[in-house]
Amino acid sequence: MSNVGKKTGRERGEEWWQTDIIEMRPGVIRLRGYEIQDLIGRVSFPAMIWLMLRGELPGEEQAALLGIALGAAVDHGPQAPSIAIARMAATCGVGINSAMASAINVLGDVHGGAGEQALAFYGDIAAALDGGVTLADAVASRLDRFFAEEKSYVPGLGHRFHPVDPRAPRLIELTRDFAARGVVSGRFADIAEAVEAEVARRKGKKISLNIDGATAVIYGELGFPPPLTRGLFVLSRSVGILAHAWEQSQQSDRNKGPLPREWLWAYTGTPVRPFPQGDGDSK
C-alpha cells in the first residue's frame, strides 16, 4: 500500500496547533523569530509585550510610552473589587495563583473594561475624521448617538472616587510630550480632550477624563486595537493584585469577608413567620 500523501505522526502533531508567536524545541526558544538569548537583557518587559502582541520590536520610545500606561494602572486599593477579592481569597488559604485568578476573573465590562470601551469610542471618532469630518462635528455626532441609546456613562470620563483622577492629566501630558517628539501623533489625545470638553458643555459641568480614558489614549496612539486594551489593563492591574494577595497572605486574618462582622447586610425578604402546621405534625 502506497504511503504517498500520508502524513507522519509528527506532521499531524505540528498541524494540531499553529502559531506565529513561538518556535520551541530542545535547546531552542525563538519568539517572533528572535532567539530568546538575544532578547534577554536587551529588551524591556513592555517591549517584550509589544513583540509578543504585535510581532515586531517597538522603538525605545514606543516601549517607554507603553510602560508608562501599564505602570499607571497597577493598583487602586482594596476598594477596587478585584483587589478586595484577591485579599479575601488569600484569607481563605488558597495559593497566590488562585487569589490572583479570583481577582482577574472579575475584570469585566464594568470593572476593567472601560478602557476598551473608551478606545472603541475614540476609534469611531477617528474614523469620522478620516472621512473628512471636523473634530468638533465628529465628537458631537458620536455623543448624539451615545446619548440617544440612553447610556449613562461616557466611557473614559468620570470617577466614582476621584473628582479629578490624578493619573489622567499626567498621562495626557506625557502623551503630548511624546507627540511633540514625533513618537505618536497626538490624535487620540485631541479626541479625548474634545470629548471631555463637549460633555462638559452639554452637562454644564466638567466630568474629567479618568485612568481608563487616559490609558485608552496611549494605547490608541500606539496602534493597539480596543480588545487588547482590556488585556493590557489586566496585565497592569495584575501587579497590584499580586502585591495585595502577597501582603494579605503574610497576615493572620482568616475567612475575611467584604464587611466587618458587626456590619451585616440589609435583609429585604419576608419577615419572620411561623412554620405552617400540617396534619402530619405530632401533637
PDB file of C-alpha atoms in Angstrom, residues 121 124 141-153 155:
ATOM      1  CA  PHE A 121     -15.472  55.254  21.228  1.00  0.00           C
ATOM      2  CA  ASP A 124     -15.377  55.821  15.908  1.00  0.00           C
ATOM      3  CA  SER A 141     -22.243  63.187  16.264  1.00  0.00           C
ATOM      4  CA  ARG A 142     -20.796  60.309  18.291  1.00  0.00           C
ATOM      5  CA  LEU A 143     -22.130  61.755  21.543  1.00  0.00           C
ATOM      6  CA  ASP A 144     -25.548  62.278  19.958  1.00  0.00           C
ATOM      7  CA  ARG A 145     -25.661  58.586  19.115  1.00  0.00           C
ATOM      8  CA  PHE A 146     -24.389  57.622  22.541  1.00  0.00           C
ATOM      9  CA  PHE A 147     -26.988  59.615  24.465  1.00  0.00           C
ATOM     10  CA  ALA A 148     -29.755  58.519  22.095  1.00  0.00           C
ATOM     11  CA  GLU A 149     -29.058  54.964  23.207  1.00  0.00           C
ATOM     12  CA  GLU A 150     -29.693  56.115  26.805  1.00  0.00           C
ATOM     13  CA  LYS A 151     -26.361  55.011  28.177  1.00  0.00           C
ATOM     14  CA  SER A 152     -25.488  56.825  31.351  1.00  0.00           C
ATOM     15  CA  TYR A 153     -21.690  56.988  31.373  1.00  0.00           C
ATOM     16  CA  PRO A 155     -16.592  55.690  28.570  1.00  0.00           C
TER      17      PRO A 155
END
